[in-house]
XYZ file of C-alpha atoms in Angstrom:
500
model
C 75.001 131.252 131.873
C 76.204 128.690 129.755
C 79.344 127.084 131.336
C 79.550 125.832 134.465
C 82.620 125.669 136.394
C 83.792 122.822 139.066
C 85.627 123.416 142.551
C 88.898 124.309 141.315
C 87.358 127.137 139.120
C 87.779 125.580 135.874
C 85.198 125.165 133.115
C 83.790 121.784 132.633
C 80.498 121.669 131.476
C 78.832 123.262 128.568
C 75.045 122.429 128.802
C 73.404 125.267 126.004
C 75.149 126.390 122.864
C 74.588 129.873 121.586
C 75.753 132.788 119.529
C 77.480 135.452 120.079
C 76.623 138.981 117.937
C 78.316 141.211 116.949
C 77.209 144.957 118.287
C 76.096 148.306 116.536
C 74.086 151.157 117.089
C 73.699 149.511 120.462
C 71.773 146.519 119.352
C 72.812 142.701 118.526
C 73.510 141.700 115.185
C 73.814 138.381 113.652
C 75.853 137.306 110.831
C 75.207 134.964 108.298
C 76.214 131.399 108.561
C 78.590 131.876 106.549
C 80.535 134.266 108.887
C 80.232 132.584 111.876
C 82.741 130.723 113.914
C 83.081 127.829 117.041
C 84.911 129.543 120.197
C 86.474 126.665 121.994
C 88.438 126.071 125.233
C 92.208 124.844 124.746
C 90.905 121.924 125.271
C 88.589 122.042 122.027
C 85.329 121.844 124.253
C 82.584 123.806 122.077
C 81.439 126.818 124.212
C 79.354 128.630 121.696
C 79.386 130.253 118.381
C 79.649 133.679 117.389
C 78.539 136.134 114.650
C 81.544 137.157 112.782
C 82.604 140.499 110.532
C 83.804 141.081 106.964
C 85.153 143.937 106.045
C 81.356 145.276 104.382
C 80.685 144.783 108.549
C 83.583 146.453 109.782
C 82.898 149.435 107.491
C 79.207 149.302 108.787
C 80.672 149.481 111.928
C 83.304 152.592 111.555
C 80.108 154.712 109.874
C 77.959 154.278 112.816
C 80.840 155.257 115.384
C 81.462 158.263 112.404
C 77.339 159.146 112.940
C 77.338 159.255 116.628
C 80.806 161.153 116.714
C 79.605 165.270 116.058
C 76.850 164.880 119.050
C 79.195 163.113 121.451
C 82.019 165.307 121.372
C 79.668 168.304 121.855
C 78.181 166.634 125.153
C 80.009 168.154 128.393
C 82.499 166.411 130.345
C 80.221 166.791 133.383
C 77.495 164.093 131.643
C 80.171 162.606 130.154
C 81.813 161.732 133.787
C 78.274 160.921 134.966
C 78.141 158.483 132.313
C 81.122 156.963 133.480
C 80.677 156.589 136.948
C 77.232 154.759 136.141
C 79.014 152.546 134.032
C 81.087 151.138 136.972
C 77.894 150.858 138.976
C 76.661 148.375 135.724
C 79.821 146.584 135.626
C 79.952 145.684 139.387
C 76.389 144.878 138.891
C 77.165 142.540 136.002
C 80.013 140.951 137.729
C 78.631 137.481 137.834
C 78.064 136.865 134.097
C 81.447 138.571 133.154
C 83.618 136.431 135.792
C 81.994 133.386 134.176
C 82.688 134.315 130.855
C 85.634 135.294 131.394
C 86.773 131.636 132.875
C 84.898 129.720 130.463
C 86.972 131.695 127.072
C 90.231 131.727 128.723
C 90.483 129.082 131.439
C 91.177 131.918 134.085
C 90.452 130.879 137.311
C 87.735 132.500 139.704
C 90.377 134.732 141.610
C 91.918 136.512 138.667
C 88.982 136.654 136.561
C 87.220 138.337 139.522
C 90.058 140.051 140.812
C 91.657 141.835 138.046
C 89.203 141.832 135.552
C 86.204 142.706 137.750
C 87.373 144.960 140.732
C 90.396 146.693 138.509
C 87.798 147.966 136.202
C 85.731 149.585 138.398
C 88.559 151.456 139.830
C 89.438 152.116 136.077
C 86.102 153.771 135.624
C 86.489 155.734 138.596
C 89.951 157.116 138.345
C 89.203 157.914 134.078
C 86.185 159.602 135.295
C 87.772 161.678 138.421
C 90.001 163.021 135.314
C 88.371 163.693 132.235
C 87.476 167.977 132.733
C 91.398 168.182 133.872
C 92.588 166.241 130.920
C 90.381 168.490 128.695
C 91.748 171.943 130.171
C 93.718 174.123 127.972
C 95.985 176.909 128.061
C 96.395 180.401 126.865
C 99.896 181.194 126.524
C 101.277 184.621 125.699
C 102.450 185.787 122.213
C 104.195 187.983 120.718
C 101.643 190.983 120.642
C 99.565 192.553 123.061
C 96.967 192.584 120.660
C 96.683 189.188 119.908
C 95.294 186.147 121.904
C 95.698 182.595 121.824
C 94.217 179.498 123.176
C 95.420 175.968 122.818
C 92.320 173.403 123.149
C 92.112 170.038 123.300
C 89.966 168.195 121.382
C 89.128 164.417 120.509
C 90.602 162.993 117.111
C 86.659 161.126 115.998
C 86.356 157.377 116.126
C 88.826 155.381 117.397
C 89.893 151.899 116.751
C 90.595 149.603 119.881
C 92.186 146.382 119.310
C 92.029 144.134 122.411
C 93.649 140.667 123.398
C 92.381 137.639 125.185
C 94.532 137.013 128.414
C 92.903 139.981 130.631
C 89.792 140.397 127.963
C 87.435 142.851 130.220
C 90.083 145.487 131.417
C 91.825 145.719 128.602
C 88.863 145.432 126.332
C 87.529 148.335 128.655
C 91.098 150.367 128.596
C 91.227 150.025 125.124
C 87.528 152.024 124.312
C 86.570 153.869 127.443
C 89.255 155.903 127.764
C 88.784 157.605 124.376
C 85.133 157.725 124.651
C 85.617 159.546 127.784
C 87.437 161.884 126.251
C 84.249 162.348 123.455
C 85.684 160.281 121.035
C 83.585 157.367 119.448
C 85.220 153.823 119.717
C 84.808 150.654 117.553
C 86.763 147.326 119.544
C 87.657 144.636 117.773
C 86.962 142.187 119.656
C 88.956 138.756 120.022
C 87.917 135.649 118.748
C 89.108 134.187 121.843
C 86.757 136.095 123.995
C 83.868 137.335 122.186
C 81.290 136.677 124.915
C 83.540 138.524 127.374
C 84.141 141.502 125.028
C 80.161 141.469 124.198
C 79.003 141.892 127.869
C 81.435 144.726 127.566
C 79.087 146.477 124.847
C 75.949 145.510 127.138
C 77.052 147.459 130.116
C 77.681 150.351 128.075
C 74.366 150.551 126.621
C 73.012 149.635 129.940
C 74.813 152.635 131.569
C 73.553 154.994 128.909
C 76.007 155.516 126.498
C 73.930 156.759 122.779
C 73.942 154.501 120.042
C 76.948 154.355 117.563
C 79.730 155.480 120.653
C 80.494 152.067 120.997
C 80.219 149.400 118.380
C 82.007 145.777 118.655
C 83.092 143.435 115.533
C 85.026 140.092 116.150
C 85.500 137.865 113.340
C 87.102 134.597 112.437
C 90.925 134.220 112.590
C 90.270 133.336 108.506
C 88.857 136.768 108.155
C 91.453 139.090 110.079
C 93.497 140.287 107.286
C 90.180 141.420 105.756
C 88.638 142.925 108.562
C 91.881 144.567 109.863
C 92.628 146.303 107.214
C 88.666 147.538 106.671
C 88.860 149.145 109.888
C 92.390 151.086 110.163
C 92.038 152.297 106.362
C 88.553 153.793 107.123
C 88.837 157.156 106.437
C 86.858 158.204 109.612
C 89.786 156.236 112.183
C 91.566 158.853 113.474
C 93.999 156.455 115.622
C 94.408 153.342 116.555
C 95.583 151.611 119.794
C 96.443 148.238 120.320
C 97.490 145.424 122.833
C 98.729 142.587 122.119
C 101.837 140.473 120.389
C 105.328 142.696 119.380
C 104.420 140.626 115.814
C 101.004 141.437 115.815
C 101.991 144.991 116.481
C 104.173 145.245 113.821
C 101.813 144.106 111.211
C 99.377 147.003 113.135
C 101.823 149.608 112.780
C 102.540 148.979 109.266
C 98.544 149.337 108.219
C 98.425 151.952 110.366
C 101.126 153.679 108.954
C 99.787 153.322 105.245
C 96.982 155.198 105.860
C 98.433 157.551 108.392
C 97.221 156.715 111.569
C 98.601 157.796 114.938
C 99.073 154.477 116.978
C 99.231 153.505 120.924
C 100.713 150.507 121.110
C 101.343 147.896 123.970
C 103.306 145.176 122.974
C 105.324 142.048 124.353
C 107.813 141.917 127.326
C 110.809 139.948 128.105
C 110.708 140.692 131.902
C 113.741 140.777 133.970
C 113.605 140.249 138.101
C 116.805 141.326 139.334
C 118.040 140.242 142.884
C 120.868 141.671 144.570
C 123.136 141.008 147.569
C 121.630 142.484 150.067
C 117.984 141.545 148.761
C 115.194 139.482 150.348
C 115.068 136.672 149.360
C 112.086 135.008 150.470
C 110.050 138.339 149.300
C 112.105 137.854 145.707
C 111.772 134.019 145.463
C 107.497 134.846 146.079
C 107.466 137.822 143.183
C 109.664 135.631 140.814
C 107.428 132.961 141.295
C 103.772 134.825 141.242
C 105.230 137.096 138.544
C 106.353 134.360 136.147
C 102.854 132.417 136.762
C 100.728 133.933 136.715
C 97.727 135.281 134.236
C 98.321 138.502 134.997
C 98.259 140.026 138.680
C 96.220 139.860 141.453
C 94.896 142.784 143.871
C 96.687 143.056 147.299
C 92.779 142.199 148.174
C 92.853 138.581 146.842
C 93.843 135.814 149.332
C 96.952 134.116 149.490
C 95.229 130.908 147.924
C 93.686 132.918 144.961
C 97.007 132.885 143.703
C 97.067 129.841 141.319
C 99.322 129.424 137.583
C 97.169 131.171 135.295
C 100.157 129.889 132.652
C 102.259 132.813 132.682
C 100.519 134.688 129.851
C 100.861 138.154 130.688
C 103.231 140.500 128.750
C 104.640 141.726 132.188
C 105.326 138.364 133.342
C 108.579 137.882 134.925
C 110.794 135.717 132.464
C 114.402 136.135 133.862
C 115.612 136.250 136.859
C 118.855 137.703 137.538
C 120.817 136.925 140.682
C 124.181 137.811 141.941
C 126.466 135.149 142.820
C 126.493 135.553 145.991
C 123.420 134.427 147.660
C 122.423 132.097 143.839
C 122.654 128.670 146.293
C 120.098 130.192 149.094
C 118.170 131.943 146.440
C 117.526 128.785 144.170
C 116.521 126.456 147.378
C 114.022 129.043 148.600
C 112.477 129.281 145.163
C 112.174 125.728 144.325
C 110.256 125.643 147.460
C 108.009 128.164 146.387
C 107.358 126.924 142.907
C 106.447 123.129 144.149
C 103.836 125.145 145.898
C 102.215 126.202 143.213
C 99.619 125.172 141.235
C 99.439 124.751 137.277
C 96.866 126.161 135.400
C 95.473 126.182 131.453
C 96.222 127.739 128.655
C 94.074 129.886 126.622
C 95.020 127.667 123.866
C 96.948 124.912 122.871
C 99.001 126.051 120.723
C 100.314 128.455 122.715
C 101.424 125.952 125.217
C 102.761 124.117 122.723
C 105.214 127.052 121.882
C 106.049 127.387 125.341
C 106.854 124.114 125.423
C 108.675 123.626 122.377
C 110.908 126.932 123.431
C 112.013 124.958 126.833
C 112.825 121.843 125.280
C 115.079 123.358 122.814
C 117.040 125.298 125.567
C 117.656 122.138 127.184
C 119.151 120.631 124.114
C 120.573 123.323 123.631
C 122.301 122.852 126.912
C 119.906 124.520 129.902
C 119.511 122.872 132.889
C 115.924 122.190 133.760
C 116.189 123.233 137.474
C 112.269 123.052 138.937
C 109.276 121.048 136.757
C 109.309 119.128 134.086
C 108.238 120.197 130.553
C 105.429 118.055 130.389
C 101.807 119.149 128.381
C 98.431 117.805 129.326
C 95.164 119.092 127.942
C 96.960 122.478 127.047
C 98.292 122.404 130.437
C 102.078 123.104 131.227
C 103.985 122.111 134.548
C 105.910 125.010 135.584
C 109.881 124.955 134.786
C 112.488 126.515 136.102
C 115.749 126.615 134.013
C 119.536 127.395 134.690
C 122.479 127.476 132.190
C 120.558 128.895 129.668
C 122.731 129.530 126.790
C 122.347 132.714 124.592
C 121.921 131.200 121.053
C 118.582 129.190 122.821
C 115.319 130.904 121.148
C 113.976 130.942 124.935
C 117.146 133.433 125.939
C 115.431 136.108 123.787
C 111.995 134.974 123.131
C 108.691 135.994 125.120
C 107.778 132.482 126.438
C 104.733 133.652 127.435
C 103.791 130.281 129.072
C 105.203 129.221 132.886
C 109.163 129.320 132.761
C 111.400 130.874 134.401
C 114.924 131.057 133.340
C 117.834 132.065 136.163
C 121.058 133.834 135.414
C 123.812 134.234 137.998
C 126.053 137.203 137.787
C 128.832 139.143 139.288
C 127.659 142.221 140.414
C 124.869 144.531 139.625
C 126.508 146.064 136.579
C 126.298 143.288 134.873
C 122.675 142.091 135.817
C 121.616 145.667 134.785
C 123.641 144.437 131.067
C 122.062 141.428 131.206
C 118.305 142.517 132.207
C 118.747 145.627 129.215
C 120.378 142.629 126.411
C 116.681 142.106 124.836
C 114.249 143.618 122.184
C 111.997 144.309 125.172
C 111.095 147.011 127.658
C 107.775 146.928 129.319
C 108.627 145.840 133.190
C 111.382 145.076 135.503
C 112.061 144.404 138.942
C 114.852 144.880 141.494
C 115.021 143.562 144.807
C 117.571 145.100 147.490
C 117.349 146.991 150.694
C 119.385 149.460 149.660
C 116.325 151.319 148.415
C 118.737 154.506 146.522
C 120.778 151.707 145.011
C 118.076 150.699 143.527
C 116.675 153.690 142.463
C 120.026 154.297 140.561
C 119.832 151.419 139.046
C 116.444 151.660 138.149
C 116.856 154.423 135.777
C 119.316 152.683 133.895
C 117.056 149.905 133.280
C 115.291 150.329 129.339
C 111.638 149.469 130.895
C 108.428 151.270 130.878
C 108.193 150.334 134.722
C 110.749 149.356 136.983
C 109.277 148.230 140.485
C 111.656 148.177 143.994
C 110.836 145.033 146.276
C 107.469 143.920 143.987
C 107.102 141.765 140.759
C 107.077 142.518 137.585
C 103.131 142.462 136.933
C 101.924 145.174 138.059
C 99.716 148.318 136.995
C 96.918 150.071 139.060
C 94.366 152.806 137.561
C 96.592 156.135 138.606
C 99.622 154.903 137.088
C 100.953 154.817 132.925
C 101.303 152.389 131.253
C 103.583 151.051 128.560
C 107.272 150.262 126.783
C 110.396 150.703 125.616
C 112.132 149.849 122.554
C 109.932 147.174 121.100
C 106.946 146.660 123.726
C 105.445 149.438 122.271
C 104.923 153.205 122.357
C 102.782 155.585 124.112
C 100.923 155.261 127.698
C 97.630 154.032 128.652
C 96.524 155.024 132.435
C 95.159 158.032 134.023
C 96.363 161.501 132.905
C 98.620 160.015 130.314
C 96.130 157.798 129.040
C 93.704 160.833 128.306
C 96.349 162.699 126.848
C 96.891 160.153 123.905
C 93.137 160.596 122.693
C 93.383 164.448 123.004
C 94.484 166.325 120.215
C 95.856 170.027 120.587
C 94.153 172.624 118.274
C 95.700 176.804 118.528
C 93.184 179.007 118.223
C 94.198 183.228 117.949
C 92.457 185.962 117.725
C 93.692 189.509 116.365
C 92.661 192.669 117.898
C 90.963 195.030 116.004
């Protein structure tokens, strides 16, 4: 491999450049100089290079997903599902190289990138594959006449287009193209130029599992090149749909190519997540989720030890961003979780300029007039300490903006009518918490929240292989995850037949 990592799981040492290719017809291809590009840690260390598409390359791509597309969908869902299941074997196999890749592109650290990207996609692969004849069954509903029949299929759309981001690169990467393949669809991912090596040992275990030639292909490109290539790929006329994770700005310019040409769109998209934590809550258990919530990368596995759970930045779009306390118990709430912030650790950003928006959004809330509770809002080598903030005023950018970087911002309120006004007053609607023992309370109040997911006594980040996935309002539309996450790449077709 070429990074190697020291004892705190960070990437250090880079002894062997290569290249990265792109991947079609299940075979590398290189580039041209010309197209190529440096992927770099935050902290501008050279890890390698990669081959990079045009829009000629992205077209190349889209035709050879088109090819492969009539003989796939005719193949049953029984090899399909074996198919499957032998690509989680490959993946767990592969678990090594990915983890390392994984922490050398992003800066992840050895229990996330193992964790969540590693052990949540093999249960991925299981659950989409325990699934896919069920997801395919249709109906035949009754008519008007006796003499007339009709069935209602489901069928898969043709090559679809997934777009995946850099802060959980594998299972997303994997979300984003398995599940439609699964369903006999053909997938081209665009990879990201953050994580190309990651999203490339995707492509490898797919061809190492079996998979033909053409049902997955994999195009990454330079950031110079993305208006190019973006647009190559959705206005294709053989992309049926198009899903995407990533940025609510991002997403929008997504939606509005998509929606030139016509394409159906599954979109998940930014969060602004609120932790609420009432009266009769506990507190301890609520200062620990605000804490790991707000932190973290993304989420860690009930499996991962206590000490796996390091600051992996807060860049997750379920990361916890406000917490919202009553009154009442503010004082013991805020002393229990200063206490468990100066336990934790900070970790690095994928890159520095995204610290460097985090940290430009906290230091205008506290001229603005925040109090910086916890941390100070210092940045090292794309590194943030983690900041807690009170008093934030509502004309601050951070009030409404997805920090996306290790701050937490505390409200105090009066009752739990007005944290449920307070958690719904955003753009945003992918995750929320509550915290109480008063369990139907809570459920009450969770259906008034506008979130996607509303979790009772956990944190914010959370998602597992059986449940769906996705927004409200402006994190997006559309579920990925199990069942619901087949049905988007299904299409319904009504078939009748007249007696004679």
């Amino acid at each position: 491999m070429v990074a190697e990592t020291n004892g705190s799981g960070g990437t250090t040492v880079h002894k062997t450049l290569t290249n990265v290719p792109l991947w079609i017809d299940n075979a590398p291809v290189e580039s041209g100089a010309e197209l190529q590009f440096q992927v770099k840690t935050s902290t501008e260390e050279l890890l390698w290079t990669a081959s990079g598409a045009d829009a000629a390359v992205a077209r190349r791509a889209v035709d050879s997903a088109a090819a492969a597309f009539p003989a796939w969908a005719q193949t049953p869902p029984t090899a399909r599902r074996r198919l499957v299941l032998k690509l989680a074997d490959v993946v767990a196999a592969r678990r090594a190289d990915i983890t390392e890749a994984i922490m050398a592109e992003t800066g992840a650290q050895t229990g996330w990138a193992n964790g969540i990207n590693l052990d949540l996609v093999v249960g991925f692969l299981e659950e989409l594959a325990s699934g896919i004849s069920a997801a395919e069954t249709g109906l035949a509903p009754p008519t008007s006449s006796q003499d007339r029949l009709a069935l209602v299929v489901k069928q898969p759309y043709g090559v679809v287009l997934g777009i995946a981001p850099w802060n959980a690169p594998f299972i997303l990467a994997m979300r984003a193209v398995a599940t439609p393949i699964a369903c006999g669809n053909t997938a081209v991912l665009k990879a990201s130029e953050l994580s190309p090596r990651t999203h490339h040992f995707l492509a490898e275990t797919f061809a190492a599992a079996g998979f033909p030639a053409g049902v997955l292909n994999v195009v990454q490109h330079s950031r110079e090149r993305a208006p190019e290539v973006m647009e190559a790929l959705i206005a294709h006329p053989a992309v049926r749909k198009v899903n995407f994770t990533g940025s609510t700005a991002v997403g929008k310019l997504v939606a509005q190519q998509a929606g030139l040409h016509l394409k159906p769109l599954l979109m998940e998209l930014g969060g602004k997540a609120p932790l609420i934590v009432l009266a009769d809550a506990d507190l301890d258990a609520a200062a620990q989720a605000a804490v790991v919530g707000g932190y973290l990368h993304v989420s860690l596995p009930t499996s991962v030890p206590r000490h796996a759970l390091t600051s992996q930045h807060g860049q997750i779009c379920m990361a916890t961003e406000r917490v919202i306390v009553v009154s009442s118990v503010l004082d013991a709430f805020m002393a229990k979780l200063k206490a468990v912030a100066a336990g934790f650790d900070a970790g690095r950003a994928t890159s520095a300029q995204g610290a460097e928006k985090t940290q430009g959004l906290v230091a205008q809330a506290v001229k603005d007039g925040a109090r910086l509770a916890h941390g100070s809002n210092e940045l090292s080598r794309a590194t943030l300490r983690p900041t807690i903030l009170t008093d934030v005023p509502r004309d601050t950018p951070l009030f409404y903006a997805e920090s996306f970087g290790p701050t937490l911002t505390v409200h105090a309120v009066a009752s739990a009518d007005e944290a449920l006004r307070l958690a719904n007053d955003t753009e945003y609607g992918l995750s929320a918490s509550i915290f109480s023992r008063d369990v139907m309370g809570a459920m009450r109040l969770a259906r008034r929240l506008d979130s996607g997911a509303v979790h009772i006594n956990g944190m914010t980040v959370h998602d597992e292989p059986g449940l769906p996935h996705g927004g409200y309002k402006s994190s997006g539309y559309g579920r990925f995850g199990a069942r619901w996450g087949l049905d988007e790449f299904l299409q319904l077709k009504t078939i009748t037949v007249q007696g004679t």
